[in-house]
Amino acid sequence: MIENKDAFTDRIHSAAQFIKSRIGQVIPEICVVLGSGLAPLAEQCVIETVLPYSEIPGFPVSTVPGHEGRLIVGSLEGKKIFMMSGRFHFYEGYDSSVCTLYVRVMAVLGVKTLVLTNAAGGLGDGMNPAELMAIEDHISFLCDSPLRGANLDEFGPRFPDQSCVYDREYLELLLSVAADASIKLHKGVYAYTKGPQYETPAEIRALKMLGASAVGMSTVPEAIVAAHSGLRVVAVSCITNMAAGISKEPLSHAEVMVNAGKASSSSCELVRRFIAAL
Ligand code: HPA
């Protein structure tokens, strides 16, 4: 929760100032968060600058294996972009406001579009592991809001509308890019859970009744803060496993990583083509 508005605001601005001092004149307007399986996208990028999170003042440091923490600045498909290689999760012990601090830093820098990717459990009928889902909406009311505490008025209002967190035009663009590339892309609602434990079968049945098609432990706080700051948000889940109770097999991080790997080339291709189409 944001307790000290001035200190938190200074933290955001000092990170933004540092990043600005380390990159060229042209500031990217797109930021892509590389979720599980998306790391190879950084290799397709013409990299200009790499800033380890540990060097950026005010940035938390990611603690999850496989979520290497560095901010990459470069270009992809001729477009200048930021890539967040590694994100921050509530289950790591950070407050939601800290997990999403980078989003506000991006807003201060002038980023207009946030592309979020993640690994998720699938609840939807007809979904299979290693397939992708475009997020059209989310369920977040089971968890604390990243906007809890003092409102940072310079970013957005106290009571932000949530009717359209995920940009409709970009969602359509993503779906059409996927169709053109023959990449199977589901569309659905993502339910956010705090983790780190996976859900119980009863929780998954409840989430399914509420209209969720996928479940995961990231993305939603970031999307809420991005929408609060006026950024256009696009989000894609890689369905890395069927959610608890849907598959009879126990869930494991190993299965998540294997299926994220299987979907990696289509996830990267989808995001790359989307950026080209922007
Ligand atoms: N639940 C929550 N988070 C996840 C899952 C899941 O089934 N799969 C990958 N991330």
Short mmCIF file of C-alpha atoms and ligand atoms in Angstrom, two decimals:
data_model
loop_
_atom_site.label_atom_id
_atom_site.label_comp_id
_atom_site.label_asym_id
_atom_site.label_seq_id
_atom_site.Cartn_x
_atom_site.Cartn_y
_atom_site.Cartn_z
CA MET A 1 0.00 0.00 0.00
CA ILE A 2 1.27 3.48 -0.78
CA GLU A 3 1.75 5.04 2.64
CA ASN A 4 4.00 7.97 1.87
CA LYS A 5 2.84 9.59 -1.32
CA ASP A 6 5.84 11.93 -1.67
CA ALA A 7 8.43 9.22 -1.02
CA PHE A 8 6.72 6.85 -3.47
CA THR A 9 6.44 9.55 -6.11
CA ASP A 10 10.15 10.39 -5.69
CA ARG A 11 10.98 6.71 -6.06
CA ILE A 12 9.12 6.56 -9.39
CA HIS A 13 10.69 9.74 -10.71
CA SER A 14 14.23 8.86 -9.66
CA ALA A 15 13.96 5.51 -11.49
CA ALA A 16 12.59 7.27 -14.58
CA GLN A 17 15.32 9.92 -14.44
CA PHE A 18 18.02 7.27 -14.20
CA ILE A 19 16.64 5.30 -17.16
CA LYS A 20 16.33 8.48 -19.20
CA SER A 21 19.96 9.33 -18.49
CA ARG A 22 21.07 5.90 -19.76
CA ILE A 23 19.18 5.67 -23.05
CA GLY A 24 19.27 7.64 -26.29
CA GLN A 25 17.16 10.59 -27.32
CA VAL A 26 14.29 8.51 -28.66
CA ILE A 27 12.23 7.12 -25.79
CA PRO A 28 10.24 3.96 -26.63
CA GLU A 29 6.46 4.20 -26.57
CA ILE A 30 5.98 0.44 -26.15
CA CYS A 31 6.92 -1.72 -23.18
CA VAL A 32 6.71 -5.51 -23.38
CA VAL A 33 6.85 -7.62 -20.23
CA LEU A 34 8.48 -10.95 -21.01
CA GLY A 35 6.55 -13.64 -19.15
CA SER A 36 7.45 -17.34 -19.18
CA GLY A 37 8.51 -18.49 -22.65
CA LEU A 38 9.02 -14.97 -24.01
CA ALA A 39 12.74 -14.62 -23.22
CA PRO A 40 13.77 -15.43 -26.85
CA LEU A 41 11.97 -12.28 -27.99
CA ALA A 42 14.85 -10.29 -26.51
CA GLU A 43 17.19 -12.14 -28.89
CA GLN A 44 15.11 -11.00 -31.86
CA CYS A 45 15.51 -7.42 -30.73
CA VAL A 46 18.33 -5.08 -31.79
CA ILE A 47 19.54 -4.36 -28.28
CA GLU A 48 20.89 -0.90 -27.47
CA THR A 49 21.06 -0.85 -23.69
CA VAL A 50 20.60 -3.36 -20.88
CA LEU A 51 19.96 -2.06 -17.39
CA PRO A 52 19.96 -4.64 -14.59
CA TYR A 53 17.14 -3.84 -12.16
CA SER A 54 19.70 -3.78 -9.36
CA GLU A 55 21.23 -0.66 -10.96
CA ILE A 56 17.97 1.26 -11.30
CA PRO A 57 17.35 3.31 -8.17
CA GLY A 58 14.06 2.42 -6.53
CA PHE A 59 13.49 -0.73 -8.58
CA PRO A 60 12.84 -3.93 -6.63
CA VAL A 61 14.87 -6.99 -7.61
CA SER A 62 13.09 -10.10 -8.89
CA THR A 63 13.61 -13.24 -6.79
CA VAL A 64 12.09 -15.90 -9.07
CA PRO A 65 14.41 -18.32 -10.91
CA GLY A 66 13.88 -17.83 -14.65
CA HIS A 67 12.76 -14.23 -14.14
CA GLU A 68 16.08 -12.54 -14.70
CA GLY A 69 15.78 -8.90 -13.81
CA ARG A 70 16.85 -6.48 -16.52
CA LEU A 71 15.36 -3.71 -18.53
CA ILE A 72 16.26 -3.98 -22.19
CA VAL A 73 16.05 -1.05 -24.57
CA GLY A 74 16.19 -1.77 -28.27
CA SER A 75 14.16 -2.08 -31.40
CA LEU A 76 11.96 -4.79 -32.80
CA GLU A 77 10.35 -4.64 -36.23
CA GLY A 78 11.81 -1.13 -36.54
CA LYS A 79 10.00 0.07 -33.40
CA LYS A 80 11.83 1.27 -30.36
CA ILE A 81 10.75 -0.74 -27.31
CA PHE A 82 11.42 -1.42 -23.67
CA MET A 83 11.45 -5.05 -22.62
CA MET A 84 11.08 -6.00 -19.00
CA SER A 85 12.91 -9.28 -18.60
CA GLY A 86 11.62 -10.29 -15.19
CA ARG A 87 8.69 -8.90 -13.26
CA PHE A 88 7.70 -8.64 -9.61
CA HIS A 89 5.04 -10.78 -8.00
CA PHE A 90 3.02 -10.28 -4.84
CA TYR A 91 3.93 -13.82 -3.74
CA GLU A 92 7.60 -12.84 -3.62
CA GLY A 93 6.72 -10.63 -0.68
CA TYR A 94 6.47 -7.27 -2.43
CA ASP A 95 3.55 -4.99 -1.91
CA SER A 96 1.35 -4.67 -5.01
CA SER A 97 2.33 -1.01 -5.32
CA VAL A 98 5.97 -2.09 -5.53
CA CYS A 99 5.25 -4.91 -8.01
CA THR A 100 3.73 -2.29 -10.30
CA LEU A 101 6.17 0.56 -9.69
CA TYR A 102 7.81 -0.05 -13.05
CA VAL A 103 4.49 0.62 -14.82
CA ARG A 104 4.39 4.14 -13.42
CA VAL A 105 8.05 4.60 -14.32
CA MET A 106 7.14 3.66 -17.89
CA ALA A 107 4.23 6.13 -17.84
CA VAL A 108 6.56 8.92 -16.66
CA LEU A 109 9.02 8.05 -19.44
CA GLY A 110 6.26 8.44 -22.05
CA VAL A 111 5.36 4.83 -22.80
CA LYS A 112 1.87 4.61 -24.32
CA THR A 113 1.34 0.86 -24.70
CA LEU A 114 2.01 -1.96 -22.26
CA VAL A 115 2.13 -5.51 -23.62
CA LEU A 116 1.85 -8.02 -20.79
CA THR A 117 2.54 -11.73 -21.17
CA ASN A 118 2.23 -14.48 -18.59
CA ALA A 119 1.86 -18.17 -17.86
CA ALA A 120 -1.59 -19.23 -16.74
CA GLY A 121 -3.65 -22.27 -15.88
CA GLY A 122 -6.47 -22.97 -18.33
CA LEU A 123 -10.10 -23.33 -17.25
CA GLY A 124 -11.73 -22.78 -20.59
CA ASP A 125 -13.44 -25.49 -22.55
CA GLY A 126 -11.44 -26.38 -25.60
CA MET A 127 -8.19 -25.04 -24.18
CA ASN A 128 -5.04 -27.11 -24.21
CA PRO A 129 -1.62 -26.62 -22.64
CA ALA A 130 0.82 -24.64 -24.81
CA GLU A 131 -2.02 -22.66 -26.42
CA LEU A 132 -2.38 -18.90 -26.07
CA MET A 133 -5.21 -16.71 -24.79
CA ALA A 134 -5.76 -12.99 -25.33
CA ILE A 135 -7.04 -11.42 -22.11
CA GLU A 136 -10.23 -9.50 -22.71
CA ASP A 137 -11.02 -8.79 -19.05
CA HIS A 138 -10.03 -9.90 -15.59
CA ILE A 139 -11.30 -10.77 -12.12
CA SER A 140 -9.29 -9.05 -9.39
CA PHE A 141 -11.66 -8.51 -6.50
CA LEU A 142 -10.25 -11.42 -4.47
CA CYS A 143 -6.98 -9.51 -4.05
CA ASP A 144 -5.78 -6.15 -2.72
CA SER A 145 -5.68 -3.35 -5.24
CA PRO A 146 -2.27 -2.00 -6.27
CA LEU A 147 -3.94 1.43 -6.04
CA ARG A 148 -4.70 1.02 -2.33
CA GLY A 149 -3.39 3.86 -0.16
CA ALA A 150 -2.71 7.42 -1.19
CA ASN A 151 -3.83 8.14 -4.74
CA LEU A 152 -1.10 9.45 -7.03
CA ASP A 153 -3.19 12.13 -8.70
CA GLU A 154 -0.55 12.88 -11.32
CA PHE A 155 -1.26 9.44 -12.82
CA GLY A 156 -5.01 9.02 -12.53
CA PRO A 157 -8.17 9.39 -10.46
CA ARG A 158 -8.99 7.90 -7.05
CA PHE A 159 -11.79 5.73 -8.42
CA PRO A 160 -10.72 4.69 -11.90
CA ASP A 161 -13.22 3.16 -14.29
CA GLN A 162 -12.44 -0.48 -15.14
CA SER A 163 -14.93 -0.99 -17.97
CA CYS A 164 -12.15 -1.38 -20.48
CA VAL A 165 -8.78 -2.18 -18.91
CA TYR A 166 -7.66 -4.08 -22.03
CA ASP A 167 -7.70 -1.85 -25.09
CA ARG A 168 -10.45 -3.06 -27.43
CA GLU A 169 -8.82 -1.90 -30.63
CA TYR A 170 -5.54 -3.59 -29.74
CA LEU A 171 -7.36 -6.76 -28.67
CA GLU A 172 -8.95 -6.93 -32.13
CA LEU A 173 -5.56 -6.23 -33.71
CA LEU A 174 -3.98 -9.03 -31.70
CA LEU A 175 -6.70 -11.46 -32.76
CA SER A 176 -6.35 -10.54 -36.41
CA VAL A 177 -2.55 -10.75 -36.29
CA ALA A 178 -2.91 -14.24 -34.77
CA ALA A 179 -5.38 -15.31 -37.45
CA ASP A 180 -3.07 -14.04 -40.22
CA ALA A 181 -0.17 -16.01 -38.74
CA SER A 182 -2.33 -19.13 -38.12
CA ILE A 183 -1.56 -18.92 -34.40
CA LYS A 184 -4.39 -20.37 -32.32
CA LEU A 185 -5.47 -17.63 -29.91
CA HIS A 186 -8.32 -18.03 -27.43
CA LYS A 187 -9.97 -14.99 -25.91
CA GLY A 188 -11.12 -14.92 -22.30
CA VAL A 189 -11.18 -13.65 -18.77
CA TYR A 190 -8.10 -14.02 -16.55
CA ALA A 191 -8.60 -14.46 -12.81
CA TYR A 192 -5.82 -13.14 -10.61
CA THR A 193 -4.76 -15.11 -7.54
CA LYS A 194 -2.07 -14.10 -5.06
CA GLY A 195 -0.17 -17.40 -4.96
CA PRO A 196 2.38 -18.78 -4.51
CA GLN A 197 0.29 -21.90 -3.98
CA TYR A 198 -1.70 -23.01 -6.99
CA GLU A 199 -5.47 -23.01 -6.57
CA THR A 200 -7.55 -25.84 -5.14
CA PRO A 201 -10.06 -27.63 -7.40
CA ALA A 202 -12.86 -25.94 -5.40
CA GLU A 203 -11.34 -22.52 -6.09
CA ILE A 204 -11.07 -23.34 -9.76
CA ARG A 205 -14.74 -24.48 -9.89
CA ALA A 206 -15.68 -21.18 -8.21
CA LEU A 207 -13.59 -19.11 -10.64
CA LYS A 208 -15.11 -20.99 -13.55
CA MET A 209 -18.60 -20.15 -12.30
CA LEU A 210 -17.53 -16.51 -12.13
CA GLY A 211 -16.60 -16.58 -15.79
CA ALA A 212 -12.84 -17.08 -15.74
CA SER A 213 -11.08 -18.92 -18.56
CA ALA A 214 -7.54 -18.69 -17.17
CA VAL A 215 -5.92 -18.17 -13.80
CA GLY A 216 -2.55 -16.78 -12.80
CA MET A 217 -0.46 -14.85 -10.31
CA SER A 218 0.62 -11.78 -12.27
CA THR A 219 -0.50 -9.25 -14.89
CA VAL A 220 -3.66 -7.90 -13.26
CA PRO A 221 -2.04 -5.46 -10.79
CA GLU A 222 0.14 -4.22 -13.64
CA ALA A 223 -2.85 -3.83 -15.96
CA ILE A 224 -4.80 -1.92 -13.27
CA VAL A 225 -1.94 0.52 -12.69
CA ALA A 226 -1.32 0.90 -16.42
CA ALA A 227 -4.97 1.68 -17.08
CA HIS A 228 -4.95 4.12 -14.15
CA SER A 229 -2.02 5.89 -15.83
CA GLY A 230 -3.82 6.01 -19.17
CA LEU A 231 -1.68 3.39 -20.92
CA ARG A 232 -3.20 1.11 -23.53
CA VAL A 233 -2.92 -2.46 -22.27
CA VAL A 234 -2.69 -5.71 -24.23
CA ALA A 235 -2.20 -9.04 -22.48
CA VAL A 236 -1.58 -12.60 -23.59
CA SER A 237 -1.55 -15.73 -21.46
CA CYS A 238 0.31 -18.85 -22.35
CA ILE A 239 -1.80 -21.71 -21.05
CA THR A 240 0.92 -23.78 -19.44
CA ASN A 241 -1.31 -26.32 -17.67
CA MET A 242 -4.93 -27.13 -17.11
CA ALA A 243 -5.99 -25.61 -13.79
CA ALA A 244 -6.34 -27.71 -10.62
CA GLY A 245 -9.05 -30.34 -10.80
CA ILE A 246 -9.56 -29.86 -14.56
CA SER A 247 -6.63 -32.12 -15.18
CA LYS A 248 -6.35 -35.08 -12.84
CA GLU A 249 -2.56 -34.62 -12.67
CA PRO A 250 -1.05 -32.56 -9.82
CA LEU A 251 0.23 -29.15 -10.90
CA SER A 252 3.94 -28.44 -10.97
CA HIS A 253 6.22 -25.57 -11.87
CA ALA A 254 8.14 -28.03 -14.05
CA GLU A 255 5.02 -28.61 -16.20
CA VAL A 256 4.50 -24.85 -16.44
CA MET A 257 8.04 -24.33 -17.68
CA VAL A 258 7.87 -27.23 -20.19
CA ASN A 259 4.66 -25.93 -21.79
CA ALA A 260 5.86 -22.31 -21.73
CA GLY A 261 8.85 -23.61 -23.69
CA LYS A 262 6.60 -25.47 -26.15
CA ALA A 263 4.57 -22.30 -26.76
CA SER A 264 7.62 -20.06 -26.86
CA SER A 265 7.99 -19.73 -30.63
CA SER A 266 4.28 -18.95 -31.18
CA SER A 267 4.18 -16.53 -28.20
CA CYS A 268 7.23 -14.67 -29.48
CA GLU A 269 5.90 -14.63 -33.03
CA LEU A 270 2.53 -13.30 -31.91
CA VAL A 271 4.05 -10.45 -29.91
CA ARG A 272 6.57 -9.64 -32.64
CA ARG A 273 3.85 -9.49 -35.31
CA PHE A 274 1.64 -7.42 -33.01
CA ILE A 275 4.43 -4.89 -32.52
CA ALA A 276 4.99 -4.78 -36.27
CA ALA A 277 1.27 -4.08 -36.76
CA LEU A 278 1.11 -1.25 -34.21
N1 HPA B 1 -2.54 -21.17 -11.45
C1 HPA B 1 -1.97 -20.00 -11.12
N2 HPA B 1 -0.90 -19.53 -11.74
C2 HPA B 1 -0.39 -20.24 -12.76
C3 HPA B 1 -0.96 -21.46 -13.16
C4 HPA B 1 -2.09 -21.95 -12.47
O1 HPA B 1 -2.65 -23.01 -12.76
N3 HPA B 1 -0.23 -21.89 -14.22
C5 HPA B 1 0.75 -20.98 -14.43
N4 HPA B 1 0.64 -19.97 -13.56
#
